[in-house]
Amino acid sequence: MKITRFKVNPFEEMCYILWHEDEKDAYIVDPGMMYDAEREMVDKFITDHKLNVKKVLVTHMHVDHVASATWAAKHYGASIDASKNDEFMGKSLNVQAQMFGLNITVDDITINSYLQDGDKLELNGETIEVMETPGHSKGSLSFYSKESESIIVGDLVFNGSIGRTDLLGGDYDELISAVKGKILPLPADTIICPGHGNITTVKDEKNNNPFLA
Ligand SMILES: [Zn+2]
C-alpha cells in the first residue's frame, strides 16, 4: 500500500491517501481541505493515478480534518466511515469554523458506516484495522496496517508531542492510556502518521516523547 499525504488548510492538517499502484482502489483519510485550490490539488492526484476512492475515513470530527469530507464523498461516490462517538461534532462544523475564526462554510457530515474498535477494512487485499483511541475527542480512531507497518493516528500523538485534550470530549488520561495501550505496543518500526507535522515511529516516540515518559 502506498500512503501519500497532503498538507492542507491554515492548520497544516495532513490528509492521507491510501492507494495501490496496480489495484486502483483508494481511501482518503481526513480530507481537511478548506479551499478550492486544495481540493483541486488532491483531486488532481487522484485523477492522475486513476484511483477509485471507496471510502472517506475520519480519525475525528474536528473541522480541520473533515472540512471536505462531504465534498469528497459526493465527488467520488464514497462512503464516510467514522465513529458514532464523534457524530455530533460533524453536525457543528460551522460553529467550529467560526470558533477558529475561519471564513468558510462547511457541509455537515452524515456518517454512512460506523467504525468500532477491531473492525477490519480491506483495501486492495490489505487489511486496515480500526482502533478506538480516544482522548483528543471521544470518537478518535486510528487506522493500522500491519502489512504496511503504518498507523494513521489523527491528533492522538505527534512527533515529540501529544494531542490537545482541552477541546470538547478531550480527556488527558484517556489519551495517555490510548497511546500507551494501543500505539506503543505495536512493532517498534511502525511508522506513525499524525494529523499534523512529521511522521515518526513507535520506537522514536517510546524513547523520545516527553509526554510518554
Ligand atoms: Zn483535532
mmCIF file of C-alpha atoms and ligand atoms in Angstrom:
data_model
loop_
_atom_site.group_PDB
_atom_site.id
_atom_site.type_symbol
_atom_site.label_atom_id
_atom_site.label_comp_id
_atom_site.label_asym_id
_atom_site.label_seq_id
_atom_site.Cartn_x
_atom_site.Cartn_y
_atom_site.Cartn_z
ATOM 1 C CA MET A 1 0.000 0.000 0.000
ATOM 2 C CA LYS A 2 1.179 3.480 -0.768
ATOM 3 C CA ILE A 3 0.476 6.329 1.603
ATOM 4 C CA THR A 4 0.594 9.808 0.132
ATOM 5 C CA ARG A 5 -0.026 12.867 2.243
ATOM 6 C CA PHE A 6 -1.058 16.402 1.533
ATOM 7 C CA LYS A 7 -0.650 19.304 3.916
ATOM 8 C CA VAL A 8 -3.794 21.424 3.783
ATOM 9 C CA ASN A 9 -5.562 24.392 5.382
ATOM 10 C CA PRO A 10 -4.263 27.023 7.825
ATOM 11 C CA PHE A 11 -3.817 24.305 10.495
ATOM 12 C CA GLU A 12 -1.423 22.392 8.215
ATOM 13 C CA GLU A 13 -3.524 19.273 8.580
ATOM 14 C CA MET A 14 -2.320 16.092 6.919
ATOM 15 C CA CYS A 15 -4.761 14.451 4.549
ATOM 16 C CA TYR A 16 -3.686 10.904 3.687
ATOM 17 C CA ILE A 17 -4.470 8.936 0.529
ATOM 18 C CA LEU A 18 -4.121 5.155 0.853
ATOM 19 C CA TRP A 19 -3.739 3.517 -2.527
ATOM 20 C CA HIS A 20 -2.009 0.908 -4.671
ATOM 21 C CA GLU A 21 -0.181 1.335 -7.956
ATOM 22 C CA ASP A 22 -1.792 -1.629 -9.743
ATOM 23 C CA GLU A 23 -5.018 -2.113 -7.845
ATOM 24 C CA LYS A 24 -6.664 1.263 -8.078
ATOM 25 C CA ASP A 25 -8.938 1.440 -5.052
ATOM 26 C CA ALA A 26 -8.191 4.205 -2.580
ATOM 27 C CA TYR A 27 -9.248 5.609 0.770
ATOM 28 C CA ILE A 28 -8.955 9.255 1.747
ATOM 29 C CA VAL A 29 -8.275 9.824 5.423
ATOM 30 C CA ASP A 30 -9.167 13.220 6.921
ATOM 31 C CA PRO A 31 -9.885 15.411 3.906
ATOM 32 C CA GLY A 32 -9.424 18.742 5.679
ATOM 33 C CA MET A 33 -9.170 20.805 2.517
ATOM 34 C CA MET A 34 -10.845 24.188 3.055
ATOM 35 C CA TYR A 35 -10.301 25.900 -0.281
ATOM 36 C CA ASP A 36 -10.904 25.062 -3.942
ATOM 37 C CA ALA A 37 -7.195 25.065 -4.750
ATOM 38 C CA GLU A 38 -6.617 22.418 -2.072
ATOM 39 C CA ARG A 39 -9.456 20.245 -3.309
ATOM 40 C CA GLU A 40 -8.073 20.568 -6.850
ATOM 41 C CA MET A 41 -4.597 19.525 -5.678
ATOM 42 C CA VAL A 42 -5.912 16.344 -4.068
ATOM 43 C CA ASP A 43 -8.300 15.650 -6.916
ATOM 44 C CA LYS A 44 -5.502 16.029 -9.473
ATOM 45 C CA PHE A 45 -3.504 13.334 -7.695
ATOM 46 C CA ILE A 46 -6.495 11.005 -7.623
ATOM 47 C CA THR A 47 -7.324 11.659 -11.275
ATOM 48 C CA ASP A 48 -3.708 11.392 -12.445
ATOM 49 C CA HIS A 49 -3.377 7.985 -10.770
ATOM 50 C CA LYS A 50 -6.845 6.882 -11.924
ATOM 51 C CA LEU A 51 -7.858 5.963 -8.386
ATOM 52 C CA ASN A 52 -11.304 4.809 -7.312
ATOM 53 C CA VAL A 53 -11.986 6.383 -3.952
ATOM 54 C CA LYS A 54 -14.106 3.928 -1.982
ATOM 55 C CA LYS A 55 -14.126 5.465 1.454
ATOM 56 C CA VAL A 56 -13.548 8.661 3.343
ATOM 57 C CA LEU A 57 -12.138 7.630 6.718
ATOM 58 C CA VAL A 58 -12.322 10.071 9.607
ATOM 59 C CA THR A 59 -9.940 9.980 12.584
ATOM 60 C CA HIS A 60 -12.062 12.596 14.360
ATOM 61 C CA MET A 61 -14.605 15.266 13.566
ATOM 62 C CA HIS A 62 -12.605 18.465 14.024
ATOM 63 C CA VAL A 63 -13.200 20.864 11.164
ATOM 64 C CA ASP A 64 -9.522 20.965 10.161
ATOM 65 C CA HIS A 65 -9.724 17.205 9.496
ATOM 66 C CA VAL A 66 -13.092 16.922 7.802
ATOM 67 C CA ALA A 67 -13.891 20.219 6.073
ATOM 68 C CA SER A 68 -14.117 18.420 2.711
ATOM 69 C CA ALA A 69 -15.439 15.047 3.895
ATOM 70 C CA THR A 70 -18.895 15.573 2.424
ATOM 71 C CA TRP A 71 -17.432 17.076 -0.735
ATOM 72 C CA ALA A 72 -15.142 14.042 -1.209
ATOM 73 C CA ALA A 73 -17.918 11.549 -0.516
ATOM 74 C CA LYS A 74 -20.146 13.184 -3.118
ATOM 75 C CA HIS A 75 -17.409 13.832 -5.661
ATOM 76 C CA TYR A 76 -16.137 10.239 -5.622
ATOM 77 C CA GLY A 77 -19.299 8.385 -4.653
ATOM 78 C CA ALA A 78 -17.546 7.180 -1.493
ATOM 79 C CA SER A 79 -18.914 6.352 1.933
ATOM 80 C CA ILE A 80 -17.963 8.273 5.059
ATOM 81 C CA ASP A 81 -16.807 5.913 7.797
ATOM 82 C CA ALA A 82 -16.293 7.277 11.304
ATOM 83 C CA SER A 83 -17.028 6.743 14.988
ATOM 84 C CA LYS A 84 -20.537 7.256 16.309
ATOM 85 C CA ASN A 85 -18.987 8.967 19.333
ATOM 86 C CA ASP A 86 -17.883 11.928 17.198
ATOM 87 C CA GLU A 87 -21.047 12.111 15.122
ATOM 88 C CA PHE A 88 -22.452 15.137 16.957
ATOM 89 C CA MET A 89 -19.326 17.157 16.179
ATOM 90 C CA GLY A 90 -19.854 16.502 12.474
ATOM 91 C CA LYS A 91 -23.104 18.435 12.848
ATOM 92 C CA SER A 92 -21.405 21.522 14.313
ATOM 93 C CA LEU A 93 -18.686 22.153 11.774
ATOM 94 C CA ASN A 94 -19.738 25.722 11.022
ATOM 95 C CA VAL A 95 -19.681 26.551 14.720
ATOM 96 C CA GLN A 96 -16.197 25.018 14.917
ATOM 97 C CA ALA A 97 -15.105 27.043 11.873
ATOM 98 C CA GLN A 98 -16.365 30.261 13.473
ATOM 99 C CA MET A 99 -14.647 29.394 16.735
ATOM 100 C CA PHE A 100 -11.346 29.178 14.869
ATOM 101 C CA GLY A 101 -12.058 32.425 13.007
ATOM 102 C CA LEU A 102 -12.356 30.705 9.622
ATOM 103 C CA ASN A 103 -14.343 32.386 6.901
ATOM 104 C CA ILE A 104 -15.630 29.187 5.273
ATOM 105 C CA THR A 105 -18.907 27.305 5.045
ATOM 106 C CA VAL A 106 -18.715 23.590 5.746
ATOM 107 C CA ASP A 107 -21.220 20.847 4.953
ATOM 108 C CA ASP A 108 -22.403 18.845 7.943
ATOM 109 C CA ILE A 109 -21.415 15.198 7.852
ATOM 110 C CA THR A 110 -23.653 12.174 7.589
ATOM 111 C CA ILE A 111 -21.792 9.027 8.571
ATOM 112 C CA ASN A 112 -22.585 6.116 6.257
ATOM 113 C CA SER A 113 -20.855 3.432 8.256
ATOM 114 C CA TYR A 114 -19.919 3.449 11.946
ATOM 115 C CA LEU A 115 -16.460 2.196 12.806
ATOM 116 C CA GLN A 116 -15.620 0.412 16.041
ATOM 117 C CA ASP A 117 -12.562 -0.982 17.748
ATOM 118 C CA GLY A 118 -11.332 -4.105 15.974
ATOM 119 C CA ASP A 119 -13.172 -3.509 12.702
ATOM 120 C CA LYS A 120 -11.165 -4.679 9.720
ATOM 121 C CA LEU A 121 -11.319 -2.822 6.427
ATOM 122 C CA GLU A 122 -9.941 -4.311 3.246
ATOM 123 C CA LEU A 123 -8.212 -2.193 0.619
ATOM 124 C CA ASN A 124 -6.647 -3.832 -2.435
ATOM 125 C CA GLY A 125 -6.180 -7.074 -0.494
ATOM 126 C CA GLU A 126 -4.600 -5.405 2.509
ATOM 127 C CA THR A 127 -6.202 -5.275 5.953
ATOM 128 C CA ILE A 128 -6.604 -1.988 7.777
ATOM 129 C CA GLU A 129 -7.538 -2.372 11.400
ATOM 130 C CA VAL A 130 -9.657 0.215 13.174
ATOM 131 C CA MET A 131 -8.577 1.145 16.706
ATOM 132 C CA GLU A 132 -10.555 3.297 19.085
ATOM 133 C CA THR A 133 -8.003 5.727 20.524
ATOM 134 C CA PRO A 134 -9.998 8.376 22.453
ATOM 135 C CA GLY A 135 -8.576 11.305 24.393
ATOM 136 C CA HIS A 136 -8.302 14.081 21.811
ATOM 137 C CA SER A 137 -12.007 13.549 21.166
ATOM 138 C CA LYS A 138 -14.417 10.859 22.361
ATOM 139 C CA GLY A 139 -14.595 9.172 18.973
ATOM 140 C CA SER A 140 -10.971 9.424 17.871
ATOM 141 C CA LEU A 141 -9.877 6.486 15.727
ATOM 142 C CA SER A 142 -6.565 5.200 14.418
ATOM 143 C CA PHE A 143 -6.085 3.108 11.277
ATOM 144 C CA TYR A 144 -3.398 0.436 11.380
ATOM 145 C CA SER A 145 -1.918 -1.592 8.568
ATOM 146 C CA LYS A 146 0.300 -4.383 9.843
ATOM 147 C CA GLU A 147 1.384 -5.223 6.307
ATOM 148 C CA SER A 148 2.491 -1.659 5.554
ATOM 149 C CA GLU A 149 3.814 -1.184 9.119
ATOM 150 C CA SER A 150 1.978 2.125 9.383
ATOM 151 C CA ILE A 151 -0.668 3.695 11.542
ATOM 152 C CA ILE A 152 -2.626 6.880 10.964
ATOM 153 C CA VAL A 153 -3.414 8.380 14.349
ATOM 154 C CA GLY A 154 -5.127 11.738 13.765
ATOM 155 C CA ASP A 155 -4.328 14.104 16.636
ATOM 156 C CA LEU A 156 -3.642 11.409 19.226
ATOM 157 C CA VAL A 157 0.139 11.601 19.218
ATOM 158 C CA PHE A 158 2.661 13.668 17.271
ATOM 159 C CA ASN A 159 6.382 13.599 16.683
ATOM 160 C CA GLY A 160 7.548 14.502 20.201
ATOM 161 C CA SER A 161 4.160 15.625 21.423
ATOM 162 C CA ILE A 162 0.549 14.623 22.048
ATOM 163 C CA GLY A 163 -2.846 15.917 21.001
ATOM 164 C CA ARG A 164 -4.736 18.638 22.861
ATOM 165 C CA THR A 165 -7.175 17.402 25.454
ATOM 166 C CA ASP A 166 -8.854 20.721 26.255
ATOM 167 C CA LEU A 167 -11.381 20.568 23.422
ATOM 168 C CA LEU A 168 -14.861 19.052 23.574
ATOM 169 C CA GLY A 169 -14.660 15.358 24.503
ATOM 170 C CA GLY A 170 -10.951 15.565 25.280
ATOM 171 C CA ASP A 171 -9.533 13.629 28.226
ATOM 172 C CA TYR A 172 -5.862 13.561 29.146
ATOM 173 C CA ASP A 173 -5.910 10.215 30.989
ATOM 174 C CA GLU A 174 -7.801 8.551 28.149
ATOM 175 C CA LEU A 175 -5.327 9.905 25.627
ATOM 176 C CA ILE A 176 -2.275 8.710 27.520
ATOM 177 C CA SER A 177 -3.767 5.269 28.047
ATOM 178 C CA ALA A 178 -4.732 5.037 24.360
ATOM 179 C CA VAL A 179 -1.173 5.853 23.299
ATOM 180 C CA LYS A 180 0.424 3.544 25.873
ATOM 181 C CA GLY A 181 -2.128 0.775 25.486
ATOM 182 C CA LYS A 182 -2.549 0.711 21.716
ATOM 183 C CA ILE A 183 0.199 2.582 19.868
ATOM 184 C CA LEU A 184 3.374 1.867 21.830
ATOM 185 C CA PRO A 185 2.834 -1.937 21.883
ATOM 186 C CA LEU A 186 2.951 -2.026 18.056
ATOM 187 C CA PRO A 187 6.188 -3.241 16.400
ATOM 188 C CA ALA A 188 8.973 -0.711 17.081
ATOM 189 C CA ASP A 189 9.492 0.239 13.434
ATOM 190 C CA THR A 190 5.832 1.007 12.798
ATOM 191 C CA ILE A 191 5.518 4.397 11.122
ATOM 192 C CA ILE A 192 3.203 6.795 12.897
ATOM 193 C CA CYS A 193 1.380 9.148 10.524
ATOM 194 C CA PRO A 194 -0.023 12.016 12.591
ATOM 195 C CA GLY A 195 -2.623 14.625 11.694
ATOM 196 C CA HIS A 196 -0.041 17.428 11.850
ATOM 197 C CA GLY A 197 3.737 17.560 11.469
ATOM 198 C CA ASN A 198 6.333 14.985 10.554
ATOM 199 C CA ILE A 199 5.897 11.250 10.515
ATOM 200 C CA THR A 200 7.638 9.341 13.273
ATOM 201 C CA THR A 201 7.957 5.774 14.555
ATOM 202 C CA VAL A 202 6.773 3.842 17.587
ATOM 203 C CA LYS A 203 10.388 3.405 18.658
ATOM 204 C CA ASP A 204 11.126 7.157 18.445
ATOM 205 C CA GLU A 205 8.069 8.115 20.464
ATOM 206 C CA LYS A 206 8.750 5.433 23.051
ATOM 207 C CA ASN A 207 12.304 6.722 23.511
ATOM 208 C CA ASN A 208 11.938 10.472 22.984
ATOM 209 C CA ASN A 209 8.395 11.693 23.579
ATOM 210 C CA PRO A 210 8.476 13.638 26.884
ATOM 211 C CA PHE A 211 4.724 13.219 27.368
ATOM 212 C CA LEU A 212 5.034 9.436 27.418
ATOM 213 C CA ALA A 213 7.919 9.114 29.854
HETATM 214 ZN ZN ZN B 1 -8.248 17.671 16.196
#
